[in-house]
Structure formats: C-alpha cells, structure tokens
Short mmCIF file of C-alpha atoms and ligand atoms in Angstrom, two decimals:
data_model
loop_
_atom_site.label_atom_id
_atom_site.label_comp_id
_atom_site.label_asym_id
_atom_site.label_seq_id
_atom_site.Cartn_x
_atom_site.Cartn_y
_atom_site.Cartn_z
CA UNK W 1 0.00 0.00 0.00
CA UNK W 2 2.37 2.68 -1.13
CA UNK W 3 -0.32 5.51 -1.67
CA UNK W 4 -3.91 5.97 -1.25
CA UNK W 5 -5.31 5.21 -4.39
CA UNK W 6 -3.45 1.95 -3.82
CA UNK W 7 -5.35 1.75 -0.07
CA UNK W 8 -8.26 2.43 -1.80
CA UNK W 9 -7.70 -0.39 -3.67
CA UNK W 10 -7.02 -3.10 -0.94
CA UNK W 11 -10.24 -1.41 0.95
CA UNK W 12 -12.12 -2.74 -2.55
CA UNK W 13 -10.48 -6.20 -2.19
CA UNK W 14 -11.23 -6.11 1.21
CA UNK W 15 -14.96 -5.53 0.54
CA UNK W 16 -15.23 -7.86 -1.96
CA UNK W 17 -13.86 -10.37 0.02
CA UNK W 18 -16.23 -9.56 3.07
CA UNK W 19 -19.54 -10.20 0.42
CA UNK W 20 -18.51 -13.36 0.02
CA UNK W 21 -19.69 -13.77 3.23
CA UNK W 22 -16.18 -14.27 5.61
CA UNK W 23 -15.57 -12.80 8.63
CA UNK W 24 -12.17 -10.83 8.17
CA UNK W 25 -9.52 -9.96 10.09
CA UNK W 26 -7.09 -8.11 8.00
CA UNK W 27 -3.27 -7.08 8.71
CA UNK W 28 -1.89 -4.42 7.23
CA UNK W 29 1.70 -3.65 7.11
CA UNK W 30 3.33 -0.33 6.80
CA UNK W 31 3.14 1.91 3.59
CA UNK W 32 5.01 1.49 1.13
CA UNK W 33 9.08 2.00 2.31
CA UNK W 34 7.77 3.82 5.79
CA UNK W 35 9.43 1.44 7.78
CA UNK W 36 13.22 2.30 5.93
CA UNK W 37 12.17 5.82 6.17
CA UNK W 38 11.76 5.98 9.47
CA UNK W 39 15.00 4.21 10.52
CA UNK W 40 17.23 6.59 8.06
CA UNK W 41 14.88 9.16 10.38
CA UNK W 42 15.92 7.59 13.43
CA UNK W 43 19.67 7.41 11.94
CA UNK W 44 19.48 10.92 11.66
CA UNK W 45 18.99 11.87 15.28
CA UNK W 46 21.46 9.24 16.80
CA UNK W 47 23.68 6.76 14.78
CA UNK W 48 22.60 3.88 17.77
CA UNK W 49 19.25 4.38 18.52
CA UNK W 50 18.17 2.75 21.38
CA UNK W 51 15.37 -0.43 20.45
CA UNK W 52 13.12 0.64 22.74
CA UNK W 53 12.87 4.04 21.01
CA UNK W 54 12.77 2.13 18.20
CA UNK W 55 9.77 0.20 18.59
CA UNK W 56 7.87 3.10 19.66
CA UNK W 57 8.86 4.86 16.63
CA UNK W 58 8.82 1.93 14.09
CA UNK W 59 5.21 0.50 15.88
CA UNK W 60 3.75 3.94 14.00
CA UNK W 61 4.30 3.47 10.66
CA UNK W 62 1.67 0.38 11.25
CA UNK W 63 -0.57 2.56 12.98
CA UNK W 64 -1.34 4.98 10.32
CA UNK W 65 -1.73 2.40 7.66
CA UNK W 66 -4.08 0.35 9.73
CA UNK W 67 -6.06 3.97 10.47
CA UNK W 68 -5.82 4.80 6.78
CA UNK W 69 -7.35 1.29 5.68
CA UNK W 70 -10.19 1.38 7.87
CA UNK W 71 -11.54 4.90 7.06
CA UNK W 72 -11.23 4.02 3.37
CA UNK W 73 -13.23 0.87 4.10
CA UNK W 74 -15.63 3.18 6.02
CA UNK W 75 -15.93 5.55 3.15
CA UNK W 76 -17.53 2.71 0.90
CA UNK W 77 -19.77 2.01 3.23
CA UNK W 78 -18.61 -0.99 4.99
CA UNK W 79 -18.15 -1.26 8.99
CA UNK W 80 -14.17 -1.79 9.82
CA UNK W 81 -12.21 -0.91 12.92
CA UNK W 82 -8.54 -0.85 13.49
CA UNK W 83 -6.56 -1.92 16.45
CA UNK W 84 -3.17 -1.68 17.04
CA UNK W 85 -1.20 -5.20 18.23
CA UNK W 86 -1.22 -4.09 22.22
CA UNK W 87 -4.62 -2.99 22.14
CA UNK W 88 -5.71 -6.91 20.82
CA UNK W 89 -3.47 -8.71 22.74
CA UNK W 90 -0.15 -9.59 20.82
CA UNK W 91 2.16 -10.46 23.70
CA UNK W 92 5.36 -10.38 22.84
CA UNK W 93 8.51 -11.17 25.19
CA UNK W 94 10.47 -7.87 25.85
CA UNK W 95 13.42 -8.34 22.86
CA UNK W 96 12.72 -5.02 21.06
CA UNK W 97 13.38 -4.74 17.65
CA UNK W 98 13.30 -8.74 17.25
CA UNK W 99 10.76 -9.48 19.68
CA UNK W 100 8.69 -12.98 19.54
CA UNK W 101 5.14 -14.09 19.84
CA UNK W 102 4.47 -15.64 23.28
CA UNK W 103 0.53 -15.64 23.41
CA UNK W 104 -2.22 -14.28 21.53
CA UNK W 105 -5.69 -12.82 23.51
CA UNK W 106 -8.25 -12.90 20.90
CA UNK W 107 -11.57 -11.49 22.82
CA UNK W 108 -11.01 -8.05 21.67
CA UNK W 109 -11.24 -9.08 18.06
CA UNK W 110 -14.06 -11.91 18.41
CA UNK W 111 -16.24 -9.02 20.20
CA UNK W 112 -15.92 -6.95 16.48
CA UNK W 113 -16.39 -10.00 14.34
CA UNK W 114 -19.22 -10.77 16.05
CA UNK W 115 -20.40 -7.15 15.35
CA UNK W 116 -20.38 -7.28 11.74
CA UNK W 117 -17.21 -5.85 11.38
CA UNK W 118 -14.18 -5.81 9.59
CA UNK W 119 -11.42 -5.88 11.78
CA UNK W 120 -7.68 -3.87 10.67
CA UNK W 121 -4.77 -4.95 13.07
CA UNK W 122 -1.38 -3.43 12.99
CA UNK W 123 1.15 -5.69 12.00
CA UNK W 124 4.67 -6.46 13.21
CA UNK W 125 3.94 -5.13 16.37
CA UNK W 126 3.01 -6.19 19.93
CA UNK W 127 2.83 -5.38 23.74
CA UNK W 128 5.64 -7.23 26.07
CA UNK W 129 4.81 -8.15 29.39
CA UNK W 130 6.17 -4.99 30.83
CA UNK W 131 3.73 -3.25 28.92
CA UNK W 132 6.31 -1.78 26.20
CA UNK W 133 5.32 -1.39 22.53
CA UNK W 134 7.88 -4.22 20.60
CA UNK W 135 8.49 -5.19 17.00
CA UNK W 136 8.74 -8.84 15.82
CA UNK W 137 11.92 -7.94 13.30
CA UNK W 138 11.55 -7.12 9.42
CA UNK W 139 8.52 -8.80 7.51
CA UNK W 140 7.10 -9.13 11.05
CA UNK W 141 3.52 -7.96 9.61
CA UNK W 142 3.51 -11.87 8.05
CA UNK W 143 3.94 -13.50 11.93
CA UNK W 144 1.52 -11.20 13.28
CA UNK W 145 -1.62 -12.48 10.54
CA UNK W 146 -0.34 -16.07 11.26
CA UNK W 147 -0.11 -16.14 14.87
CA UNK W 148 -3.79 -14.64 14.59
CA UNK W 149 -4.61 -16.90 12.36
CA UNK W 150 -3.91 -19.30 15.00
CA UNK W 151 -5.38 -17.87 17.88
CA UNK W 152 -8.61 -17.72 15.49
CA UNK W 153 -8.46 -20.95 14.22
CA UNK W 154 -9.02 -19.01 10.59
CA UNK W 155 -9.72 -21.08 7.50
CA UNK W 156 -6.44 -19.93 5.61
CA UNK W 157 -4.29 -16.72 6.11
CA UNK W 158 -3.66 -15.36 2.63
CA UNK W 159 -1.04 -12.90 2.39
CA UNK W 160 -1.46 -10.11 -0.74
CA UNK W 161 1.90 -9.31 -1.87
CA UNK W 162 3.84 -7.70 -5.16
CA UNK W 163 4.78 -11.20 -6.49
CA UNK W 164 2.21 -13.65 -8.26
CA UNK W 165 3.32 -16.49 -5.82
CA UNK W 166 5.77 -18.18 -4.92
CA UNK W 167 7.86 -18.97 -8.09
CA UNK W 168 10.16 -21.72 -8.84
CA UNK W 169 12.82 -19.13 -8.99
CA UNK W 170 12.97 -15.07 -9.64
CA UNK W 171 11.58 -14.26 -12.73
CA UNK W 172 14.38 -11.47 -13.38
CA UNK W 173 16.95 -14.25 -13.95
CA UNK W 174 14.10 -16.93 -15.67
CA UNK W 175 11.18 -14.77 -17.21
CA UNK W 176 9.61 -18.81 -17.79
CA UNK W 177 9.66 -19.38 -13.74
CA UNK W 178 5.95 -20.04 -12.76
CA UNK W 179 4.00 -19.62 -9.90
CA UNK W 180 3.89 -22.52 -7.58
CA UNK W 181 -0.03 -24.05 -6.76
CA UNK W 182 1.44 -25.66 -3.85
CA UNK W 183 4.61 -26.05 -2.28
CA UNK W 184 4.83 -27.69 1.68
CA UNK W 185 5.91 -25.46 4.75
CA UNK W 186 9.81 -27.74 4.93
CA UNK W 187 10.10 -26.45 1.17
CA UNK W 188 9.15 -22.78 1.90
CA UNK W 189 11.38 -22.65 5.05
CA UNK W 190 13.89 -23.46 2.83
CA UNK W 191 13.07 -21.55 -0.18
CA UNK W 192 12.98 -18.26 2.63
CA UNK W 193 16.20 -18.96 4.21
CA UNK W 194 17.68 -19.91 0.58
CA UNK W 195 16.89 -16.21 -0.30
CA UNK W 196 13.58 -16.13 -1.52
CA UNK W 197 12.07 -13.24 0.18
CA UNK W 198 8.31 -13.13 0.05
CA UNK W 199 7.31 -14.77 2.98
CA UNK W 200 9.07 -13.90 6.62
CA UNK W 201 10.92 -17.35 7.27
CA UNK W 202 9.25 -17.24 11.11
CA UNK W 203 6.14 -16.74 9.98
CA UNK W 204 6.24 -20.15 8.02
CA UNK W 205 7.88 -21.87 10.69
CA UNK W 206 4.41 -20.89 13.23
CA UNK W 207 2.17 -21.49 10.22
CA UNK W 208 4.13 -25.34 10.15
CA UNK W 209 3.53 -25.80 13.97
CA UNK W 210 0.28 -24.70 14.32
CA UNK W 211 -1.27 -25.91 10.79
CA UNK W 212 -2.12 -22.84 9.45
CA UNK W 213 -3.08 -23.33 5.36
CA UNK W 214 -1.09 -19.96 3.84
CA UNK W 215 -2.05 -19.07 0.47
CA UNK W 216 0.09 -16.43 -1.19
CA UNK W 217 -1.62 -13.88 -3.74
CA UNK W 218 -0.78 -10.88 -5.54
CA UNK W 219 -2.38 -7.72 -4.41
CA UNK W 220 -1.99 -6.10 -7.79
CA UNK W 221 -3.11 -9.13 -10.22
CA UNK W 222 -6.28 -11.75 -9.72
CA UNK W 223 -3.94 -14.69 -10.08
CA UNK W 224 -4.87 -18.27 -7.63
CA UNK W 225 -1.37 -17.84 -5.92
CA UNK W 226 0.33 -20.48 -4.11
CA UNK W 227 -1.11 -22.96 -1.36
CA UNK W 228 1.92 -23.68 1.75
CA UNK W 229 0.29 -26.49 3.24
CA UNK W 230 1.75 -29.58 4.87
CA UNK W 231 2.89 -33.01 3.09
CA UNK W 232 0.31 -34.18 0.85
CA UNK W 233 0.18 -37.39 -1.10
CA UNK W 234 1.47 -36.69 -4.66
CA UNK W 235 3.64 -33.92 -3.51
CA UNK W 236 6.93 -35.74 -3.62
CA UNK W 237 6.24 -36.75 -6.89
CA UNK W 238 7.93 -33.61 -8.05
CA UNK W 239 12.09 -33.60 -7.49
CA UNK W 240 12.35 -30.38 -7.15
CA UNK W 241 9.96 -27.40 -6.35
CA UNK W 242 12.42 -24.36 -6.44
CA UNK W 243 15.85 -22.90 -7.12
CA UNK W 244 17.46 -20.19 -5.04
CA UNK W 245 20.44 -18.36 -5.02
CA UNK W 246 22.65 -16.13 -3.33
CA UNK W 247 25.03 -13.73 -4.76
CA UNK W 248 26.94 -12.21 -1.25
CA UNK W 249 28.84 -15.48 -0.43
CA UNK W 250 32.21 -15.24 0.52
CA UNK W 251 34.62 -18.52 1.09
CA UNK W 252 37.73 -18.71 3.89
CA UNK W 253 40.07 -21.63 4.07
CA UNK W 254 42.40 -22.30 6.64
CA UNK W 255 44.99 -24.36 5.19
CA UNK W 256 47.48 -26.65 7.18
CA UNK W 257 44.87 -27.58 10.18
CA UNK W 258 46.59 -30.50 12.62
CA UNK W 259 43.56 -33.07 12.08
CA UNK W 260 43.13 -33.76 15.60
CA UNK W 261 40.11 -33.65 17.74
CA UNK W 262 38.96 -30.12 18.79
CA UNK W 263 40.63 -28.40 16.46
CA UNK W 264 36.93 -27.39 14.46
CA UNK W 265 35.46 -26.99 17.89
CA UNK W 266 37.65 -24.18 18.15
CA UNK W 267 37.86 -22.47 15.26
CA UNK W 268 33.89 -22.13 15.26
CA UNK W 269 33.80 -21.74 18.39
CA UNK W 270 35.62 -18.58 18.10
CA UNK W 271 33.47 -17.64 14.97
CA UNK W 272 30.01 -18.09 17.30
CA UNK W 273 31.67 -16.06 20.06
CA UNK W 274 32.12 -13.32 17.35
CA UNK W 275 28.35 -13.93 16.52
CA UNK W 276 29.36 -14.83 12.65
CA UNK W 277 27.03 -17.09 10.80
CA UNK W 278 28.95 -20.03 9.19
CA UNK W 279 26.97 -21.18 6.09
CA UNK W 280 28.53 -24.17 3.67
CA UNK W 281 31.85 -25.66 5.40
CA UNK W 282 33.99 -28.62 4.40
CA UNK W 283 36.95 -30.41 5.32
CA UNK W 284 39.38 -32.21 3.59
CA UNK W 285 40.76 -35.59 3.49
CA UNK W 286 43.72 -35.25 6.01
CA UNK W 287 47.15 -36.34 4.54
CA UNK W 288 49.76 -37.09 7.26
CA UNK W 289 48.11 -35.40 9.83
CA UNK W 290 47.20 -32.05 8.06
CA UNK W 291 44.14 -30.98 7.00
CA UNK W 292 42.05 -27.94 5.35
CA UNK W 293 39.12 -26.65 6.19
CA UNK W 294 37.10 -24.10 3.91
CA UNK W 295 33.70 -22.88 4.99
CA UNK W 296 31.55 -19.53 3.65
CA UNK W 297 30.14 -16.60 5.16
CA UNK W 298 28.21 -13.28 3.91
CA UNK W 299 30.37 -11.38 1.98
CA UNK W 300 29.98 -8.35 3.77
CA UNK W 301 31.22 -10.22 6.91
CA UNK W 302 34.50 -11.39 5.79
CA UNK W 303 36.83 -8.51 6.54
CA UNK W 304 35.51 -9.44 9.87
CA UNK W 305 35.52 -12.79 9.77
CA UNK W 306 39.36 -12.93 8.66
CA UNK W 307 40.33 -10.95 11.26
CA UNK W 308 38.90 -13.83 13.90
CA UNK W 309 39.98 -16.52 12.07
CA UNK W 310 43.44 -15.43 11.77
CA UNK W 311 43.86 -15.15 15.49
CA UNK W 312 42.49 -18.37 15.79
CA UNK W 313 44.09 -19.89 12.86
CA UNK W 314 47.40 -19.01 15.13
CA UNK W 315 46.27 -20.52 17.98
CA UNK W 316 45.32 -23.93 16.53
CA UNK W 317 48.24 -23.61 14.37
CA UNK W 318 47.37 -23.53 11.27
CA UNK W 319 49.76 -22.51 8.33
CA UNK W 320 47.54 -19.92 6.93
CA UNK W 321 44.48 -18.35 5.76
CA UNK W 322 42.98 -17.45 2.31
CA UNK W 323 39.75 -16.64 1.45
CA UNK W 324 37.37 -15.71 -2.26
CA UNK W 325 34.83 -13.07 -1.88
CA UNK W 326 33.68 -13.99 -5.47
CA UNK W 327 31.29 -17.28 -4.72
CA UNK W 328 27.89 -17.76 -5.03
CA UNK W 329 25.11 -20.33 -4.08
CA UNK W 330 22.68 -21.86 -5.58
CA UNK W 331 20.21 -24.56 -4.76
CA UNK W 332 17.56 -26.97 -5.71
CA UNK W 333 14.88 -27.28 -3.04
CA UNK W 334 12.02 -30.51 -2.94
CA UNK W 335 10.25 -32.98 -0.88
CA UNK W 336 10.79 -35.34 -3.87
CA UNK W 337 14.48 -36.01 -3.75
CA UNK W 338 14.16 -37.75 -0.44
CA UNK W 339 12.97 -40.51 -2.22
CA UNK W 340 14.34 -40.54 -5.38
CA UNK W 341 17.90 -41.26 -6.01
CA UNK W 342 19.38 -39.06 -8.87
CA UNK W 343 18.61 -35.65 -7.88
CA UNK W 344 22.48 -34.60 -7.07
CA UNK W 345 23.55 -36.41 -10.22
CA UNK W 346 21.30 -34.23 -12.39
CA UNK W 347 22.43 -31.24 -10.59
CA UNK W 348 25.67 -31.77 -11.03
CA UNK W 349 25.24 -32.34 -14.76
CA UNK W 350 23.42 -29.79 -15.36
CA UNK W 351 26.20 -27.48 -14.33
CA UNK W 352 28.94 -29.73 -15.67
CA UNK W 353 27.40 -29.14 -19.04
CA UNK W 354 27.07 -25.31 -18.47
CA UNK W 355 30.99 -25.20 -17.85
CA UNK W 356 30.17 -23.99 -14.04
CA UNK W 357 32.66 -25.41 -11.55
CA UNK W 358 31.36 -26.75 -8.17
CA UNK W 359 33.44 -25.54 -5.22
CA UNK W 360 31.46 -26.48 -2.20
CA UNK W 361 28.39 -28.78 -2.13
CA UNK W 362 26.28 -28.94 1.21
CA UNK W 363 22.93 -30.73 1.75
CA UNK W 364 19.56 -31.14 3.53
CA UNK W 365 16.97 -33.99 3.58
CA UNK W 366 15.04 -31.47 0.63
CA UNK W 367 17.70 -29.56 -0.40
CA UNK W 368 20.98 -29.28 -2.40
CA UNK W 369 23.43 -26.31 -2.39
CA UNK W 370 26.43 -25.80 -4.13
CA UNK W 371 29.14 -22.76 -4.00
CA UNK W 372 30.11 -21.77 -7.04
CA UNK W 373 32.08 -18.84 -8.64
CA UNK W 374 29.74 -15.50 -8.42
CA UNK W 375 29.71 -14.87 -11.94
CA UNK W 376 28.56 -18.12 -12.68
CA UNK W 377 25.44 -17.49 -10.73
CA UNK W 378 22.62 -16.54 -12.97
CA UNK W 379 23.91 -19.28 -15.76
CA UNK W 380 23.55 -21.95 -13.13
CA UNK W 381 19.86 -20.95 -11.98
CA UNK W 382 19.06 -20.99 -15.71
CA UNK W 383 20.50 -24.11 -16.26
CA UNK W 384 19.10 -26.09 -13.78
CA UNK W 385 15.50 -24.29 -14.00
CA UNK W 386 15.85 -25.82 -17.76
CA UNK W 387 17.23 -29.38 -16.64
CA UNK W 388 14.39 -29.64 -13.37
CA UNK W 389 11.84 -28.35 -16.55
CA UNK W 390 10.43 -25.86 -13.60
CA UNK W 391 9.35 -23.81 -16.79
CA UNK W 392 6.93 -26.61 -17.47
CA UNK W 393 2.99 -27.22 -15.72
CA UNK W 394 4.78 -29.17 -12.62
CA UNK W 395 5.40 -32.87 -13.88
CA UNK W 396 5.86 -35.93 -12.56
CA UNK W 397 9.34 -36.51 -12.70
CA UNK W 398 10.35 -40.06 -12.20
CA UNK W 399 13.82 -42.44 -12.85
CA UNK W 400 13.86 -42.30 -16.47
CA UNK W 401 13.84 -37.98 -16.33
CA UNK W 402 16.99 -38.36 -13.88
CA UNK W 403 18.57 -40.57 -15.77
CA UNK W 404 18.21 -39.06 -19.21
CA UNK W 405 21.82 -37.45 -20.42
CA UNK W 406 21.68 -33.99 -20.09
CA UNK W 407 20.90 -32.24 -23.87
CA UNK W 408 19.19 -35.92 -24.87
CA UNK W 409 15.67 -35.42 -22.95
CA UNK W 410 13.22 -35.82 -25.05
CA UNK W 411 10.85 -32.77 -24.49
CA UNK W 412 6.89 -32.28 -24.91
CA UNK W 413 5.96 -36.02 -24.90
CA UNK W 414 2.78 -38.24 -24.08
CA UNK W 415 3.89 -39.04 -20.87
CA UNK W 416 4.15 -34.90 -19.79
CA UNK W 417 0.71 -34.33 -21.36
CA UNK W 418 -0.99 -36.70 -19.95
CA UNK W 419 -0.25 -35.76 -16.68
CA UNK W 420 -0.31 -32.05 -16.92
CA UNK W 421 -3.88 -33.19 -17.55
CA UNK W 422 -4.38 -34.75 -14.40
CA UNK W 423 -2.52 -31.66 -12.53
CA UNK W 424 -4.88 -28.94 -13.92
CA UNK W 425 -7.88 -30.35 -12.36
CA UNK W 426 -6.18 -31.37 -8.87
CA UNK W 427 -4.97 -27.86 -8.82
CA UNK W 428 -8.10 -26.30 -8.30
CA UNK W 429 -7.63 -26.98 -4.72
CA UNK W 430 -8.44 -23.64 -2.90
CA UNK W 431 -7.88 -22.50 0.14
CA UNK W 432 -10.68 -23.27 1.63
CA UNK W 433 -9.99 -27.18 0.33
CA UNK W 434 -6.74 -27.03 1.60
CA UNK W 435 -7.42 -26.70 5.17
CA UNK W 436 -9.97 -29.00 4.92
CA UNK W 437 -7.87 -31.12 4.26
CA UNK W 438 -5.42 -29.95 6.52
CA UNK W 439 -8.14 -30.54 9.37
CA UNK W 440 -8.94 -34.24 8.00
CA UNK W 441 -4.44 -35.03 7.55
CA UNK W 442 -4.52 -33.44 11.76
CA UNK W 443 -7.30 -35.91 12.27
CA UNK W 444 -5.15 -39.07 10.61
CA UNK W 445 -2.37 -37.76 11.83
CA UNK W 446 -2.10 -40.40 14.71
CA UNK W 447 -1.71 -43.36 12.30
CA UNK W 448 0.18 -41.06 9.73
CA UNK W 449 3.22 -40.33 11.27
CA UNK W 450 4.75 -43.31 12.72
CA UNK W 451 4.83 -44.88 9.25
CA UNK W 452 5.81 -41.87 7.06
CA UNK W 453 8.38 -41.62 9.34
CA UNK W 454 9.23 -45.03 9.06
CA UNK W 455 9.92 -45.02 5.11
CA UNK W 456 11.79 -41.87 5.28
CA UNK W 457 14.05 -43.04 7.97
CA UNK W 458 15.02 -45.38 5.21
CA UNK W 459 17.10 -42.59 4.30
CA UNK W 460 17.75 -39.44 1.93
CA UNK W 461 18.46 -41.40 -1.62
CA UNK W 462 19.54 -37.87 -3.29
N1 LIG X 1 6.76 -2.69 8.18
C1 LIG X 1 7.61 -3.73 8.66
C2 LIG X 1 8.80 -3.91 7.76
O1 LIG X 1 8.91 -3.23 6.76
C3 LIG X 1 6.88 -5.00 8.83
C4 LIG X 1 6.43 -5.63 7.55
O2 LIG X 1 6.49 -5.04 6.49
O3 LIG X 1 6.00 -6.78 7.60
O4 LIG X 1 9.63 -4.73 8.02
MG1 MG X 2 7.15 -3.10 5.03
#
C-alpha cells in the first residue's frame, strides 16, 4: 500500500472479500518504504538508537496504515475498525526490535467479528509483558496475521503481496519461472532462508507448527497464488519445487589444520563467540596429519571474519588463511528427492554441461546447495531451471527424467501431457480445500506419522 489510491484499492479487495460472506480480520503492514524511512529518520537523530525508542517509533508506521485502511473501508460504506497489536493482545517477550510471539488474547477481536465488522490490526507489532510497545523484526507484519490466524483458528491466512506467488525461482533471472499451486511449509522454510524473500521465514515456521493453510496472492493481479500447506500425497512426486540463489557469499580456508580432535570446535567456536554465521563448510581428506578446512560466510562479513579466524588460525596452528569473496550459491529445493535417487547427479550435470565449476556442495533432507564462482550465478539458476523443466505445468518426474543425459531429454511427450492433464484439475484446490484437508491429515495424523516416518528413515536417496 504505497499511496492511497493503492489503499483504496485493498479497501475494494477487502470488501469484496467480506460479500462473500467471511468474517475478516485483515493485517496491514506499513506503507510502502515507511518502515526504511523511518529508521534513516531515526539514523538521523542518533547513529545507535536505542530499540526501545525504536519500537515506539517503528510501531507507528503500522498505525497509520491500519487507520488509513479502515476509514477508506468506512468511506464505501462498509463497517471496519482498526486496532493496534497491544490494544488486541499480541504479547510479545520484551526483545525489542526482534521481539517474539508468546501468546495471543483474541476477545477483543471476536467481540468486532461478532459485530459485523471488519477488523484492521497493525502488523509487526506487539505489547511485552512490561507493557512496552515491541516489534517482531523485518517482515514481522507476516507473523503477526499467522499467529492470529492461530489464535482464530481461521480457514487460511492469505497474504497479498507484489509477487504472483511463490515462483520456482525469480523471474528477473528466468522470465519462464511459474508460480507454484502448492509447495509444503519444509520447502518454503527453505526456499525463505535460501533467499527467496516473500514470505518472513518465522512466519512459516508458526504457520508449520500450528497448521495454518497460507495461500500467497498478488495484491496487484487476480492470479490463484500459491497454497503452503503440509505433506500431501502426490507432492513428492515432483524432485524439485524451487531454485534459489545467493550472490553475497564469501569462502575462507584455513589451510594446514593438525587433524586432531577439537581443532573445528575451536575455530567455530571462536566464529560463534564473534556472533558470525557459518553457512557451507567442508573439510578435507587429512594427509599425514594435516588438514584444510574451507567454509563460507556473507560477503559483507568477511573482513571481519578474517580478522577472527586469523587469530584463531594461530592458535590452533594452522599454516595460513585465504579466502574468495567472489562465490555464489545456488540450490535446488524438494520434498521429492528424499525418495528418489538421482537428484544430485542431475544437478551436477546440469552445471557440468554449463561449464560452471562446483566448489562447495552442502545438503539437507530437501535440499541441495552448491558454491560456485559468483559470476557463474545466474547461468547456473538458468541451467538447472531448464534441466528440473520448472518452466513446465509441474510434472511428474520419475527415474527415467533423472537418468536421461543432459541435452538428450526428449521434451513435450505423451507421458508430460498426460499428466499435466491430471494436474490442472487437482490444482483447483483452494484454500478453503486445503485446510480441509489440513483438518482431515490433523485428524489421521495419529496413524500417519509413525509410518511416514518409518519409510523416510530409510534414508535421503539424493
Ligand atoms: N513494516 C515492517 C517492515 O517493513 C513490517 C512488515 O512489512 O511486515 O519490516
Ligand atoms: Mg514493510
């Protein structure tokens, strides 16, 4: 909602919505870039503002767009009323600027549904126990519509947002990536701490634990979105759901490590203390008693990071340290590779016959990364949206598909139609559907998960 034609807008969508006959509770974030204006503001006045200053300043820029929305709504003749997170009950514990969710009071809002109207909450904000305004971190405004779509055991949370979905990559580097119908929260949590940035990574990770369907729209376009919903039959069917990258990757090795024990302990150790996040590491095969190890960081952390892990480096006595602030990541994320075997292999091909070298590989049960040079970057999310055929209605990708040489796949035959068929009509799913079903899967659940568990524990075939 950067201006008001565009709050006009959502108060439309809104009201449309409310016809339909559902009660709504809507969240509204700040306008537009109001929340980076008013930390350069903040900046301005004192280079370290304190957080609890910050909250109370950052908590407004919700406030007026949740004021805003409502008197539009009002002005087309609809009931609304807007309430900022204290006044319904968003406790928060008392970490300002980062602060989490601890409990949700709900009466508040259940008094105005039950009035007939439409209820506007501030996002991203909430009350701690101390009775301080806090904020829940950037994106926050997503945690604060799923934690009350919790409390209010909603049907679905959909979130409006400038993208058409989630896509099975960004369309700036693929203009063929498509919107997702469905994806599963382990797949999203992935895709958001990959880099994909549409959905606040916490705010999956509550949705996950407490069931909540999220369905992902775009607030400029009437487009069916994407569906994050739990494990479904069929799902795993498709290898892989997404590629992500990351540009700002920066690689250290420290070269002549003794390979003894507590030597790594150490050396991350040290890295922790310094409160530096170690992504990808790896360490070599030891030859008489020497060993590397090479690990990455954000790029914008290594002048920092060097500096710690040369005084470390000393002190486990290593022979020395270099380091490449010209690697990138990228990675394949899906449920399906857990059970087929393959996926790596076609990865790996894929950038083999792109030219791309492979520095560092690291993986998950659902997903495979691997650091490669930064310039490299953008040819390796093509090539492996091409090989994955993510441009494609999402087909069921079996043995044969894996093992085909890469450049000899056969493309646009029988077998794809016939079951782009069959997709088309199980994708009309909506939300409504999907936590249905996600009510009827908690209701199985029981008998569900002791054997699922069972087959996967079989273990990751990759
Ligand atoms: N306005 C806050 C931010 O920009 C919260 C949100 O947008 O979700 O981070
Ligand atoms: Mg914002």
């Amino acid at each position: 909602m950067a201006n008001p034609d565009r709050i006009k807008a959502v108060a439309d969508g809104i009201i449309a919505r409310r016809k339909e006959g559902h009660q709504l509770v809507v969240v509204v974030s700040a306008m537009g870039d109001a929340t980076d204006d008013l930390i350069a503001l903040a900046k301005q006045v004192n280079a370290k503002p304190d957080p609890r200053e910050m909250d109370m300043l950052l908590a407004t820029g919700e406030q007026q767009a949740i004021a805003l929305t409502a008197m539009a709504i009002k002005a087309k003749g609809c009931d609304a009323v807007s309430f900022t997170g204290p006044q319904v009950g968003i406790i928060t514990d008392s970490r300002h600027t980062k602060a989490r969710i601890i409990g949700v009071r709900t009466a508040r809002i259940r008094k105005a549904l039950a009035a007939g109207r439409i209820v506007i909450v501030a996002g991203f904000q909430g009350e701690s126990k101390g009775e301080e305004i806090t904020t829940l971190g950037r994106g926050g405004s997503d945690l604060t519509a799923v934690a009350l779509a919790a409390a209010l055991k909603a049907e679905a949370c959909e979130f409006y947002k400038d993208v058409r979905g989630i896509m099975t990559t960004d369309p700036r580097i693929v203009p063929e990536a498509r919107s997702l119908p469905v994806i599963t929260y382990d797949e999203m949590l992935e895709m958001a701490s990959l880099g994909s940035q549409v959905l606040n990574a916490r705010s999956v990770e509550y949705a996950k634990r407490f069931r909540v369907p999220l369905v992902v729209k775009s607030s400029l376009e009437d487009v069916k979105g994407t569906i994050i919903v739990s494990e479904e039959e069929g799902m795993e069917k498709v290898l892989v759901r997404g590629i992500t990258y990351a540009k700002n990757e920066a690689k250290v090795t420290v070269l002549g490590v003794p390979d003894k024990p507590g030597i790594a302990a150490e050396l991350f150790r040290t890295l922790a203390a310094a409160d530096l996040n170690v992504d990808v590491i790896i360490q070599d095969v030891s030859e008489s008693g020497i060993t590397n190890i090479t690990f990455t960081v954000g790029r914008d952390e290594l002048a920092r990071t060097l500096e710690v892990v040369k005084g470390a480096a000393a002190r486990i006595g290593a022979e020395d340290v270099q380091s490449d602030e010209n690697v990138g990541k990228v990675s394949i994320i899906g449920i399906g590779m857990r059970s087929h075997s393959g996926v790596a292999a076609a990865m790996f091909e894929a950038l083999a016959h792109a030219g791309i070298n492979i520095e560092m590989i690291s993986t998950s049960e659902i997903k495979i990364s691997c650091v490669i040079d930064r310039a490299r970057v953008v040819d390796a999310v093509k090539a492996l949206h091409h090989r994955f055929r993510l441009e494609e209605d999402q087909v069921e990708l079996g043995k044969p598909f894996l093992l085909a040489p890469e450049g000899q796949e056969r493309r646009g035959g029988g077998r794809k139609r016939k079951s782009m068929a069959r997709k088309s009509t199980a994708r009309k799913s909506t939300a409504r559907k999907a936590s249905k079903r996600s009510r009827n899967r908690a209701r199985k659940r029981s008998f569900r998960v002791g054997s699922a568990r069972r087959s996967r524990g079989r273990g990751r075939k990759r």
